[in-house]
Amino acid sequence: MRFFTSFFYGIHPSKCYGYIVNIDPLLPPGKCVLNCPYCPLPIREVVGKGYGVRVNIDHFKSVLEKYGDVLAEVKRIRIWGFGDPFLVENLSELLMVLREYMRSRGIDGSLILHSSGLALHRMVETNTAELMDEVGVAFPWCIGEYPLHGFGGLINLLQSFPEKDKLIIEVLAYRRNSEIYPDPLMLQELSSCIKKTGVNRIRVKTLSRPPFNEELKPVSRRVLNDIVRRLEEDGFDVSTCNMDLPPLRSIKISGLLEVIYNHILRLPLSTRDILQVYGENGLIAVKNIVDEQKAVTRVWENTLFYRGIL
C-alpha cells in the first residue's frame, strides 16, 4: 500500500478554533527552521527564509474539488502544516483560488493562516493580508535568539504588518518537571516585547498533543487563566485555547486512510480525537496505518497518540 502526501489533511479538533479544516501548501519534508521544542513535528530537513516552492495550482484546485463538501460543512479553513505557508512563492495566487472557490460554492466561512513568523516579511511584501480573515503568529519567546531575523526583526515585521487588526499573537505555556514557562518575570518581559509590535490580540494556549520533546507537558487551566489575567491587566485582548468539543456529526470524507495519514503526519491525534472527527472507521484506518509501519503510537499524559512517519 502506498501513502501519498496531500495538501488536505482533514478536520482537526482545535482547542483554539473548534473544528477546522487544515490545508498545508508546503508539504513534507520541508520544515520550519526554528525547531521549537514544543513542535509536534520531528527534526527533519529544515528550510530557511530563502527557501521557496511553487504550488501547482491545477493540482490544488483538484484537491479543493475533491474535498469541497467538507469545506462547505466545516466553513473554517486553516492554512498551515509542515512549514510556514509564506515559504510558498505563489501563496497569493493560491489564496485567491481558494477565496474564489469559497465564493463560488457559497462557503461563507473564515480563512485563517498560521505563521511561525519565519517568512512573515513575504506577506508584507506581497500584500496578501487582504485575502485572509486572521493571521496567527507563534511568538517564539521560549527558544532564545530568533535565528533568522533576530527577535527584534520579528517585532519590526509585526509593526509593519499592513492589516494589524487581523493579527493574533500566540503564546504557548508549558511545564518542564515542576517549572512553569513563562514564569511571572518571563511573562512581564514577554508582555513588553509584544507591546512593541502594536498588536493587541493574544491567544494563550498550552500543549494538547505530544511535542517532539516529550519532556514538555501542558499546564493547568488555573495557570492559563493566571497568564490571561496578567496580560489583560497589561491592556491586551486575550483569549484562551481551552474548548471542549462534542463529537462531530458524521461528515463523509473520501479516502479516509490517506486523509488520516496526512493528518497524523502534521499533528499527532489521540484515540479520542480520531473518534470525535472520524468515528469508528477512523480508528480502523489508523490501526491499518500503524500495521503498514507508516505511523507509531505514543503514550503521553496517559493518553494514546498516533504520529505519522514519512
PDB file of C-alpha atoms in Angstrom:
ATOM      1  CA  MET A   1       0.000   0.000   0.000  1.00  0.00           C
ATOM      2  CA  ARG A   2       1.381   3.405  -0.967  1.00  0.00           C
ATOM      3  CA  PHE A   3       0.757   6.522   1.103  1.00  0.00           C
ATOM      4  CA  PHE A   4       0.812   9.942  -0.546  1.00  0.00           C
ATOM      5  CA  THR A   5       1.199  13.356   0.994  1.00  0.00           C
ATOM      6  CA  SER A   6      -1.617  15.769   0.259  1.00  0.00           C
ATOM      7  CA  PHE A   7      -2.472  19.446   0.726  1.00  0.00           C
ATOM      8  CA  PHE A   8      -5.645  18.431   2.576  1.00  0.00           C
ATOM      9  CA  TYR A   9      -5.205  16.811   5.953  1.00  0.00           C
ATOM     10  CA  GLY A  10      -8.587  16.508   7.457  1.00  0.00           C
ATOM     11  CA  ILE A  11     -10.777  18.122  10.062  1.00  0.00           C
ATOM     12  CA  HIS A  12      -8.905  18.991  13.228  1.00  0.00           C
ATOM     13  CA  PRO A  13     -10.460  19.269  16.709  1.00  0.00           C
ATOM     14  CA  SER A  14      -8.744  22.502  17.721  1.00  0.00           C
ATOM     15  CA  LYS A  15      -8.992  23.842  21.251  1.00  0.00           C
ATOM     16  CA  CYS A  16      -8.490  27.317  19.756  1.00  0.00           C
ATOM     17  CA  TYR A  17     -10.964  27.331  16.843  1.00  0.00           C
ATOM     18  CA  GLY A  18     -13.255  24.358  17.269  1.00  0.00           C
ATOM     19  CA  TYR A  19     -13.437  22.030  14.264  1.00  0.00           C
ATOM     20  CA  ILE A  20     -11.298  23.353  11.440  1.00  0.00           C
ATOM     21  CA  VAL A  21     -10.219  22.097   8.001  1.00  0.00           C
ATOM     22  CA  ASN A  22      -6.442  22.062   7.561  1.00  0.00           C
ATOM     23  CA  ILE A  23      -4.628  22.717   4.274  1.00  0.00           C
ATOM     24  CA  ASP A  24      -0.839  22.524   4.005  1.00  0.00           C
ATOM     25  CA  PRO A  25       0.504  24.112   0.802  1.00  0.00           C
ATOM     26  CA  LEU A  26       4.173  23.455   1.619  1.00  0.00           C
ATOM     27  CA  LEU A  27       4.012  19.655   2.059  1.00  0.00           C
ATOM     28  CA  PRO A  28       6.594  17.451   3.830  1.00  0.00           C
ATOM     29  CA  PRO A  29       9.509  17.012   4.275  1.00  0.00           C
ATOM     30  CA  GLY A  30      10.397  20.724   4.255  1.00  0.00           C
ATOM     31  CA  LYS A  31      10.016  22.060   7.800  1.00  0.00           C
ATOM     32  CA  CYS A  32      10.294  25.406   9.533  1.00  0.00           C
ATOM     33  CA  VAL A  33      13.890  26.091  10.574  1.00  0.00           C
ATOM     34  CA  LEU A  34      13.021  27.069  14.139  1.00  0.00           C
ATOM     35  CA  ASN A  35      12.653  23.520  15.534  1.00  0.00           C
ATOM     36  CA  CYS A  36      10.811  24.820  18.587  1.00  0.00           C
ATOM     37  CA  PRO A  37      10.965  22.288  21.437  1.00  0.00           C
ATOM     38  CA  TYR A  38       7.161  22.191  21.633  1.00  0.00           C
ATOM     39  CA  CYS A  39       6.669  21.472  17.907  1.00  0.00           C
ATOM     40  CA  PRO A  40       4.907  18.138  17.242  1.00  0.00           C
ATOM     41  CA  LEU A  41       6.952  17.557  14.095  1.00  0.00           C
ATOM     42  CA  PRO A  42      10.231  15.605  14.167  1.00  0.00           C
ATOM     43  CA  ILE A  43      13.521  17.220  13.269  1.00  0.00           C
ATOM     44  CA  ARG A  44      13.914  16.711   9.558  1.00  0.00           C
ATOM     45  CA  GLU A  45      15.041  18.716   6.580  1.00  0.00           C
ATOM     46  CA  VAL A  46      14.582  22.340   7.607  1.00  0.00           C
ATOM     47  CA  VAL A  47      14.187  25.337   5.351  1.00  0.00           C
ATOM     48  CA  GLY A  48      15.357  28.904   5.754  1.00  0.00           C
ATOM     49  CA  LYS A  49      13.906  32.250   4.696  1.00  0.00           C
ATOM     50  CA  GLY A  50      15.447  31.897   1.228  1.00  0.00           C
ATOM     51  CA  TYR A  51      13.566  28.661   0.563  1.00  0.00           C
ATOM     52  CA  GLY A  52      10.690  28.810  -1.873  1.00  0.00           C
ATOM     53  CA  VAL A  53       8.361  26.401  -3.589  1.00  0.00           C
ATOM     54  CA  ARG A  54       5.589  26.932  -6.130  1.00  0.00           C
ATOM     55  CA  VAL A  55       2.339  25.060  -5.756  1.00  0.00           C
ATOM     56  CA  ASN A  56       0.802  23.529  -8.860  1.00  0.00           C
ATOM     57  CA  ILE A  57      -2.472  25.476  -8.949  1.00  0.00           C
ATOM     58  CA  ASP A  58      -4.299  22.900 -11.072  1.00  0.00           C
ATOM     59  CA  HIS A  59      -3.401  20.206  -8.559  1.00  0.00           C
ATOM     60  CA  PHE A  60      -4.536  22.465  -5.746  1.00  0.00           C
ATOM     61  CA  LYS A  61      -7.868  23.082  -7.494  1.00  0.00           C
ATOM     62  CA  SER A  62      -8.405  19.337  -7.873  1.00  0.00           C
ATOM     63  CA  VAL A  63      -7.923  18.882  -4.112  1.00  0.00           C
ATOM     64  CA  LEU A  64     -10.486  21.614  -3.411  1.00  0.00           C
ATOM     65  CA  GLU A  65     -12.974  19.884  -5.695  1.00  0.00           C
ATOM     66  CA  LYS A  66     -12.337  16.519  -4.069  1.00  0.00           C
ATOM     67  CA  TYR A  67     -12.973  17.829  -0.551  1.00  0.00           C
ATOM     68  CA  GLY A  68     -15.346  20.684  -1.364  1.00  0.00           C
ATOM     69  CA  ASP A  69     -18.217  19.146   0.612  1.00  0.00           C
ATOM     70  CA  VAL A  70     -16.030  19.006   3.726  1.00  0.00           C
ATOM     71  CA  LEU A  71     -15.027  22.660   3.336  1.00  0.00           C
ATOM     72  CA  ALA A  72     -18.668  23.628   2.894  1.00  0.00           C
ATOM     73  CA  GLU A  73     -19.707  21.738   6.051  1.00  0.00           C
ATOM     74  CA  VAL A  74     -16.966  22.988   8.386  1.00  0.00           C
ATOM     75  CA  LYS A  75     -16.656  26.539   6.936  1.00  0.00           C
ATOM     76  CA  ARG A  76     -13.428  27.287   8.788  1.00  0.00           C
ATOM     77  CA  ILE A  77     -10.161  26.727   6.930  1.00  0.00           C
ATOM     78  CA  ARG A  78      -6.613  26.999   8.259  1.00  0.00           C
ATOM     79  CA  ILE A  79      -3.554  27.242   6.031  1.00  0.00           C
ATOM     80  CA  TRP A  80      -0.695  25.614   7.923  1.00  0.00           C
ATOM     81  CA  GLY A  81       1.239  22.371   8.122  1.00  0.00           C
ATOM     82  CA  PHE A  82       4.811  21.192   7.800  1.00  0.00           C
ATOM     83  CA  GLY A  83       6.272  24.667   7.480  1.00  0.00           C
ATOM     84  CA  ASP A  84       5.453  28.343   7.243  1.00  0.00           C
ATOM     85  CA  PRO A  85       2.928  28.884   4.394  1.00  0.00           C
ATOM     86  CA  PHE A  86       4.704  32.120   3.435  1.00  0.00           C
ATOM     87  CA  LEU A  87       7.533  29.982   2.067  1.00  0.00           C
ATOM     88  CA  VAL A  88       5.191  29.185  -0.840  1.00  0.00           C
ATOM     89  CA  GLU A  89       6.182  31.643  -3.570  1.00  0.00           C
ATOM     90  CA  ASN A  90       2.755  31.771  -5.219  1.00  0.00           C
ATOM     91  CA  LEU A  91       0.807  31.804  -1.972  1.00  0.00           C
ATOM     92  CA  SER A  92      -1.197  34.872  -3.000  1.00  0.00           C
ATOM     93  CA  GLU A  93      -2.366  33.072  -6.156  1.00  0.00           C
ATOM     94  CA  LEU A  94      -3.266  30.007  -4.118  1.00  0.00           C
ATOM     95  CA  LEU A  95      -5.255  32.103  -1.645  1.00  0.00           C
ATOM     96  CA  MET A  96      -7.109  33.875  -4.447  1.00  0.00           C
ATOM     97  CA  VAL A  97      -8.048  30.493  -5.924  1.00  0.00           C
ATOM     98  CA  LEU A  98      -9.276  29.343  -2.519  1.00  0.00           C
ATOM     99  CA  ARG A  99     -11.263  32.547  -1.950  1.00  0.00           C
ATOM    100  CA  GLU A 100     -12.869  32.265  -5.363  1.00  0.00           C
ATOM    101  CA  TYR A 101     -13.702  28.625  -4.743  1.00  0.00           C
ATOM    102  CA  MET A 102     -15.343  29.515  -1.429  1.00  0.00           C
ATOM    103  CA  ARG A 103     -17.325  32.291  -3.123  1.00  0.00           C
ATOM    104  CA  SER A 104     -18.463  30.064  -5.986  1.00  0.00           C
ATOM    105  CA  ARG A 105     -19.633  27.349  -3.574  1.00  0.00           C
ATOM    106  CA  GLY A 106     -21.327  29.809  -1.233  1.00  0.00           C
ATOM    107  CA  ILE A 107     -18.961  28.944   1.620  1.00  0.00           C
ATOM    108  CA  ASP A 108     -19.335  31.884   3.976  1.00  0.00           C
ATOM    109  CA  GLY A 109     -16.532  30.886   6.283  1.00  0.00           C
ATOM    110  CA  SER A 110     -13.258  32.147   7.698  1.00  0.00           C
ATOM    111  CA  LEU A 111      -9.808  31.721   6.220  1.00  0.00           C
ATOM    112  CA  ILE A 112      -7.027  31.557   8.803  1.00  0.00           C
ATOM    113  CA  LEU A 113      -3.290  31.358   8.232  1.00  0.00           C
ATOM    114  CA  HIS A 114      -0.783  30.213  10.820  1.00  0.00           C
ATOM    115  CA  SER A 115       2.781  31.510  10.588  1.00  0.00           C
ATOM    116  CA  SER A 116       5.913  30.861  12.593  1.00  0.00           C
ATOM    117  CA  GLY A 117       6.970  34.409  11.765  1.00  0.00           C
ATOM    118  CA  LEU A 118       9.823  32.847   9.811  1.00  0.00           C
ATOM    119  CA  ALA A 119       8.785  34.333   6.470  1.00  0.00           C
ATOM    120  CA  LEU A 120       6.258  36.940   7.565  1.00  0.00           C
ATOM    121  CA  HIS A 121       8.157  39.520   5.526  1.00  0.00           C
ATOM    122  CA  ARG A 122       6.772  37.862   2.383  1.00  0.00           C
ATOM    123  CA  MET A 123       3.239  38.767   3.412  1.00  0.00           C
ATOM    124  CA  VAL A 124       4.279  42.368   3.938  1.00  0.00           C
ATOM    125  CA  GLU A 125       5.981  42.382   0.524  1.00  0.00           C
ATOM    126  CA  THR A 126       3.131  40.696  -1.394  1.00  0.00           C
ATOM    127  CA  ASN A 127       0.234  42.318   0.486  1.00  0.00           C
ATOM    128  CA  THR A 128      -1.696  39.059   0.823  1.00  0.00           C
ATOM    129  CA  ALA A 129      -3.229  40.064   4.171  1.00  0.00           C
ATOM    130  CA  GLU A 130      -6.410  41.237   2.461  1.00  0.00           C
ATOM    131  CA  LEU A 131      -7.147  37.642   1.375  1.00  0.00           C
ATOM    132  CA  MET A 132      -7.300  36.307   4.938  1.00  0.00           C
ATOM    133  CA  ASP A 133      -9.535  36.800   7.936  1.00  0.00           C
ATOM    134  CA  GLU A 134      -6.872  36.081  10.533  1.00  0.00           C
ATOM    135  CA  VAL A 135      -3.124  35.522  10.717  1.00  0.00           C
ATOM    136  CA  GLY A 136      -1.925  33.722  13.830  1.00  0.00           C
ATOM    137  CA  VAL A 137       1.758  34.197  14.613  1.00  0.00           C
ATOM    138  CA  ALA A 138       3.548  31.971  17.099  1.00  0.00           C
ATOM    139  CA  PHE A 139       5.680  34.241  19.260  1.00  0.00           C
ATOM    140  CA  PRO A 140       8.892  32.203  19.733  1.00  0.00           C
ATOM    141  CA  TRP A 141       9.749  33.631  23.121  1.00  0.00           C
ATOM    142  CA  CYS A 142      10.964  30.336  24.555  1.00  0.00           C
ATOM    143  CA  ILE A 143      13.691  29.349  22.093  1.00  0.00           C
ATOM    144  CA  GLY A 144      16.181  32.079  22.824  1.00  0.00           C
ATOM    145  CA  GLU A 145      17.560  34.063  19.907  1.00  0.00           C
ATOM    146  CA  TYR A 146      15.278  34.122  16.903  1.00  0.00           C
ATOM    147  CA  PRO A 147      17.619  32.527  14.335  1.00  0.00           C
ATOM    148  CA  LEU A 148      16.896  34.400  11.100  1.00  0.00           C
ATOM    149  CA  HIS A 149      15.870  37.995  11.663  1.00  0.00           C
ATOM    150  CA  GLY A 150      16.751  38.211  15.308  1.00  0.00           C
ATOM    151  CA  PHE A 151      13.923  38.680  17.781  1.00  0.00           C
ATOM    152  CA  GLY A 152      13.908  42.408  17.094  1.00  0.00           C
ATOM    153  CA  GLY A 153      13.406  41.608  13.412  1.00  0.00           C
ATOM    154  CA  LEU A 154      10.166  39.767  14.148  1.00  0.00           C
ATOM    155  CA  ILE A 155       8.929  42.684  16.238  1.00  0.00           C
ATOM    156  CA  ASN A 156       9.717  45.070  13.363  1.00  0.00           C
ATOM    157  CA  LEU A 157       7.856  42.821  10.902  1.00  0.00           C
ATOM    158  CA  LEU A 158       4.792  42.760  13.129  1.00  0.00           C
ATOM    159  CA  GLN A 159       4.980  46.525  13.489  1.00  0.00           C
ATOM    160  CA  SER A 160       4.929  46.939   9.686  1.00  0.00           C
ATOM    161  CA  PHE A 161       2.152  44.413   9.049  1.00  0.00           C
ATOM    162  CA  PRO A 162      -0.411  46.062   6.717  1.00  0.00           C
ATOM    163  CA  GLU A 163      -3.625  44.950   8.474  1.00  0.00           C
ATOM    164  CA  LYS A 164      -2.721  44.681  12.134  1.00  0.00           C
ATOM    165  CA  ASP A 165      -6.318  44.035  13.193  1.00  0.00           C
ATOM    166  CA  LYS A 166      -6.046  40.597  11.522  1.00  0.00           C
ATOM    167  CA  LEU A 167      -3.014  39.599  13.572  1.00  0.00           C
ATOM    168  CA  ILE A 168      -3.202  37.486  16.704  1.00  0.00           C
ATOM    169  CA  ILE A 169      -0.080  36.521  18.625  1.00  0.00           C
ATOM    170  CA  GLU A 170       0.035  33.020  20.062  1.00  0.00           C
ATOM    171  CA  VAL A 171       1.746  32.493  23.408  1.00  0.00           C
ATOM    172  CA  LEU A 172       2.394  28.916  24.470  1.00  0.00           C
ATOM    173  CA  ALA A 173       2.634  27.943  28.143  1.00  0.00           C
ATOM    174  CA  TYR A 174       4.136  24.644  29.255  1.00  0.00           C
ATOM    175  CA  ARG A 175       5.903  22.994  32.152  1.00  0.00           C
ATOM    176  CA  ARG A 176       9.114  21.049  32.425  1.00  0.00           C
ATOM    177  CA  ASN A 177       9.127  18.994  35.616  1.00  0.00           C
ATOM    178  CA  SER A 178       7.999  21.467  38.303  1.00  0.00           C
ATOM    179  CA  GLU A 179       8.955  24.627  36.395  1.00  0.00           C
ATOM    180  CA  ILE A 180       6.273  26.648  34.606  1.00  0.00           C
ATOM    181  CA  TYR A 181       7.027  28.668  31.480  1.00  0.00           C
ATOM    182  CA  PRO A 182       6.518  31.564  31.202  1.00  0.00           C
ATOM    183  CA  ASP A 183       7.053  32.359  34.865  1.00  0.00           C
ATOM    184  CA  PRO A 184       5.958  35.816  36.114  1.00  0.00           C
ATOM    185  CA  LEU A 185       9.269  37.508  35.237  1.00  0.00           C
ATOM    186  CA  MET A 186       9.331  35.960  31.753  1.00  0.00           C
ATOM    187  CA  LEU A 187       5.718  36.964  31.264  1.00  0.00           C
ATOM    188  CA  GLN A 188       6.499  40.567  32.168  1.00  0.00           C
ATOM    189  CA  GLU A 189       9.317  40.653  29.599  1.00  0.00           C
ATOM    190  CA  LEU A 190       7.123  38.905  27.040  1.00  0.00           C
ATOM    191  CA  SER A 191       4.350  41.448  27.513  1.00  0.00           C
ATOM    192  CA  SER A 192       6.838  44.268  26.999  1.00  0.00           C
ATOM    193  CA  CYS A 193       8.052  42.715  23.720  1.00  0.00           C
ATOM    194  CA  ILE A 194       4.502  42.224  22.412  1.00  0.00           C
ATOM    195  CA  LYS A 195       3.597  45.824  23.243  1.00  0.00           C
ATOM    196  CA  LYS A 196       6.356  46.959  20.900  1.00  0.00           C
ATOM    197  CA  THR A 197       4.653  45.158  17.979  1.00  0.00           C
ATOM    198  CA  GLY A 198       1.469  47.221  18.251  1.00  0.00           C
ATOM    199  CA  VAL A 199      -0.596  44.005  18.115  1.00  0.00           C
ATOM    200  CA  ASN A 200      -3.369  43.951  20.704  1.00  0.00           C
ATOM    201  CA  ARG A 201      -4.811  40.424  20.391  1.00  0.00           C
ATOM    202  CA  ILE A 202      -3.144  37.472  22.118  1.00  0.00           C
ATOM    203  CA  ARG A 203      -4.156  33.825  22.208  1.00  0.00           C
ATOM    204  CA  VAL A 204      -2.841  31.816  25.161  1.00  0.00           C
ATOM    205  CA  LYS A 205      -2.612  28.051  24.884  1.00  0.00           C
ATOM    206  CA  THR A 206      -0.821  25.028  26.240  1.00  0.00           C
ATOM    207  CA  LEU A 207       0.244  21.701  24.782  1.00  0.00           C
ATOM    208  CA  SER A 208      -2.620  19.418  23.769  1.00  0.00           C
ATOM    209  CA  ARG A 209      -0.644  16.704  21.963  1.00  0.00           C
ATOM    210  CA  PRO A 210       2.895  15.335  22.341  1.00  0.00           C
ATOM    211  CA  PRO A 211       5.650  17.675  21.209  1.00  0.00           C
ATOM    212  CA  PHE A 212       8.817  16.270  19.700  1.00  0.00           C
ATOM    213  CA  ASN A 213      10.460  16.955  23.064  1.00  0.00           C
ATOM    214  CA  GLU A 214       8.102  14.866  25.160  1.00  0.00           C
ATOM    215  CA  GLU A 215       9.594  16.181  28.412  1.00  0.00           C
ATOM    216  CA  LEU A 216       7.392  19.232  27.934  1.00  0.00           C
ATOM    217  CA  LYS A 217       3.928  18.948  29.461  1.00  0.00           C
ATOM    218  CA  PRO A 218       0.734  21.034  29.463  1.00  0.00           C
ATOM    219  CA  VAL A 219      -0.106  23.466  32.238  1.00  0.00           C
ATOM    220  CA  SER A 220      -3.388  23.547  34.128  1.00  0.00           C
ATOM    221  CA  ARG A 221      -6.328  25.794  33.311  1.00  0.00           C
ATOM    222  CA  ARG A 222      -5.568  27.690  36.516  1.00  0.00           C
ATOM    223  CA  VAL A 223      -2.110  28.582  35.189  1.00  0.00           C
ATOM    224  CA  LEU A 224      -3.558  29.566  31.806  1.00  0.00           C
ATOM    225  CA  ASN A 225      -6.165  31.752  33.498  1.00  0.00           C
ATOM    226  CA  ASP A 226      -3.464  33.446  35.564  1.00  0.00           C
ATOM    227  CA  ILE A 227      -1.437  34.232  32.422  1.00  0.00           C
ATOM    228  CA  VAL A 228      -4.568  35.584  30.725  1.00  0.00           C
ATOM    229  CA  ARG A 229      -5.346  37.798  33.736  1.00  0.00           C
ATOM    230  CA  ARG A 230      -1.841  39.275  33.803  1.00  0.00           C
ATOM    231  CA  LEU A 231      -1.891  40.032  30.061  1.00  0.00           C
ATOM    232  CA  GLU A 232      -5.354  41.567  30.309  1.00  0.00           C
ATOM    233  CA  GLU A 233      -4.083  43.804  33.104  1.00  0.00           C
ATOM    234  CA  ASP A 234      -1.446  44.990  30.615  1.00  0.00           C
ATOM    235  CA  GLY A 235      -4.216  46.055  28.239  1.00  0.00           C
ATOM    236  CA  PHE A 236      -4.293  43.152  25.750  1.00  0.00           C
ATOM    237  CA  ASP A 237      -7.373  41.486  24.292  1.00  0.00           C
ATOM    238  CA  VAL A 238      -6.706  37.884  25.358  1.00  0.00           C
ATOM    239  CA  SER A 239      -8.420  34.589  24.521  1.00  0.00           C
ATOM    240  CA  THR A 240      -7.641  31.071  25.728  1.00  0.00           C
ATOM    241  CA  CYS A 241      -7.448  27.802  23.797  1.00  0.00           C
ATOM    242  CA  ASN A 242      -9.477  25.564  26.077  1.00  0.00           C
ATOM    243  CA  MET A 243     -12.503  24.441  24.048  1.00  0.00           C
ATOM    244  CA  ASP A 244     -14.031  21.081  24.907  1.00  0.00           C
ATOM    245  CA  LEU A 245     -15.617  19.829  21.698  1.00  0.00           C
ATOM    246  CA  PRO A 246     -18.523  17.407  21.315  1.00  0.00           C
ATOM    247  CA  PRO A 247     -18.158  14.625  18.729  1.00  0.00           C
ATOM    248  CA  LEU A 248     -18.507  15.909  15.183  1.00  0.00           C
ATOM    249  CA  ARG A 249     -21.604  14.726  13.403  1.00  0.00           C
ATOM    250  CA  SER A 250     -20.727  12.368  10.599  1.00  0.00           C
ATOM    251  CA  ILE A 251     -19.171  14.032   7.557  1.00  0.00           C
ATOM    252  CA  LYS A 252     -18.301  11.695   4.733  1.00  0.00           C
ATOM    253  CA  ILE A 253     -14.659  12.029   3.687  1.00  0.00           C
ATOM    254  CA  SER A 254     -13.364  10.106   0.711  1.00  0.00           C
ATOM    255  CA  GLY A 255     -10.012   8.320   1.010  1.00  0.00           C
ATOM    256  CA  LEU A 256     -10.130   8.166   4.801  1.00  0.00           C
ATOM    257  CA  LEU A 257      -6.866   6.209   5.089  1.00  0.00           C
ATOM    258  CA  GLU A 258      -4.920   8.855   3.168  1.00  0.00           C
ATOM    259  CA  VAL A 259      -6.617  11.735   4.980  1.00  0.00           C
ATOM    260  CA  ILE A 260      -5.824  10.381   8.437  1.00  0.00           C
ATOM    261  CA  TYR A 261      -2.259   9.541   7.413  1.00  0.00           C
ATOM    262  CA  ASN A 262      -1.744  13.123   6.258  1.00  0.00           C
ATOM    263  CA  HIS A 263      -3.381  14.392   9.429  1.00  0.00           C
ATOM    264  CA  ILE A 264      -1.108  12.489  11.815  1.00  0.00           C
ATOM    265  CA  LEU A 265       1.945  13.436   9.752  1.00  0.00           C
ATOM    266  CA  ARG A 266       1.359  17.041  10.829  1.00  0.00           C
ATOM    267  CA  LEU A 267      -0.453  16.732  14.135  1.00  0.00           C
ATOM    268  CA  PRO A 268      -0.481  13.666  16.389  1.00  0.00           C
ATOM    269  CA  LEU A 269      -4.028  12.534  17.143  1.00  0.00           C
ATOM    270  CA  SER A 270      -5.317  10.713  20.186  1.00  0.00           C
ATOM    271  CA  THR A 271      -7.829   7.896  20.078  1.00  0.00           C
ATOM    272  CA  ARG A 272     -10.420  10.382  21.339  1.00  0.00           C
ATOM    273  CA  ASP A 273      -9.520  12.900  18.595  1.00  0.00           C
ATOM    274  CA  ILE A 274      -9.987  10.263  15.911  1.00  0.00           C
ATOM    275  CA  LEU A 275     -13.310   9.092  17.316  1.00  0.00           C
ATOM    276  CA  GLN A 276     -14.505  12.701  17.619  1.00  0.00           C
ATOM    277  CA  VAL A 277     -13.781  13.509  13.982  1.00  0.00           C
ATOM    278  CA  TYR A 278     -13.764  10.252  12.026  1.00  0.00           C
ATOM    279  CA  GLY A 279     -15.712   7.791  14.181  1.00  0.00           C
ATOM    280  CA  GLU A 280     -15.063   4.070  14.431  1.00  0.00           C
ATOM    281  CA  ASN A 281     -13.937   3.894  10.778  1.00  0.00           C
ATOM    282  CA  GLY A 282     -11.197   6.332  11.687  1.00  0.00           C
ATOM    283  CA  LEU A 283      -9.856   4.007  14.366  1.00  0.00           C
ATOM    284  CA  ILE A 284      -9.829   1.104  11.908  1.00  0.00           C
ATOM    285  CA  ALA A 285      -7.970   3.267   9.390  1.00  0.00           C
ATOM    286  CA  VAL A 286      -5.311   4.492  11.826  1.00  0.00           C
ATOM    287  CA  LYS A 287      -4.639   0.947  13.058  1.00  0.00           C
ATOM    288  CA  ASN A 288      -4.117  -0.099   9.430  1.00  0.00           C
ATOM    289  CA  ILE A 289      -1.654   2.769   9.042  1.00  0.00           C
ATOM    290  CA  VAL A 290       0.295   1.533  12.088  1.00  0.00           C
ATOM    291  CA  ASP A 291       0.252  -2.016  10.695  1.00  0.00           C
ATOM    292  CA  GLU A 292       1.764  -0.648   7.469  1.00  0.00           C
ATOM    293  CA  GLN A 293       4.529   0.950   9.587  1.00  0.00           C
ATOM    294  CA  LYS A 294       3.545   4.459   8.465  1.00  0.00           C
ATOM    295  CA  ALA A 295       2.691   5.564  11.996  1.00  0.00           C
ATOM    296  CA  VAL A 296       3.845   4.959  15.537  1.00  0.00           C
ATOM    297  CA  THR A 297       1.986   5.110  18.826  1.00  0.00           C
ATOM    298  CA  ARG A 298       2.985   7.196  21.814  1.00  0.00           C
ATOM    299  CA  VAL A 299       1.553   7.352  25.322  1.00  0.00           C
ATOM    300  CA  TRP A 300       1.754  10.943  26.532  1.00  0.00           C
ATOM    301  CA  GLU A 301      -0.080  12.357  29.533  1.00  0.00           C
ATOM    302  CA  ASN A 302      -1.740   8.949  29.995  1.00  0.00           C
ATOM    303  CA  THR A 303      -3.259   9.188  26.512  1.00  0.00           C
ATOM    304  CA  LEU A 304      -2.509   7.112  23.421  1.00  0.00           C
ATOM    305  CA  PHE A 305      -1.498   9.179  20.383  1.00  0.00           C
ATOM    306  CA  TYR A 306      -0.719   8.276  16.780  1.00  0.00           C
ATOM    307  CA  ARG A 307       2.107  10.036  14.908  1.00  0.00           C
ATOM    308  CA  GLY A 308       2.647   9.550  11.169  1.00  0.00           C
ATOM    309  CA  ILE A 309       6.057   8.858   9.670  1.00  0.00           C
ATOM    310  CA  LEU A 310       7.365   9.507   6.167  1.00  0.00           C
TER     311      LEU A 310
END
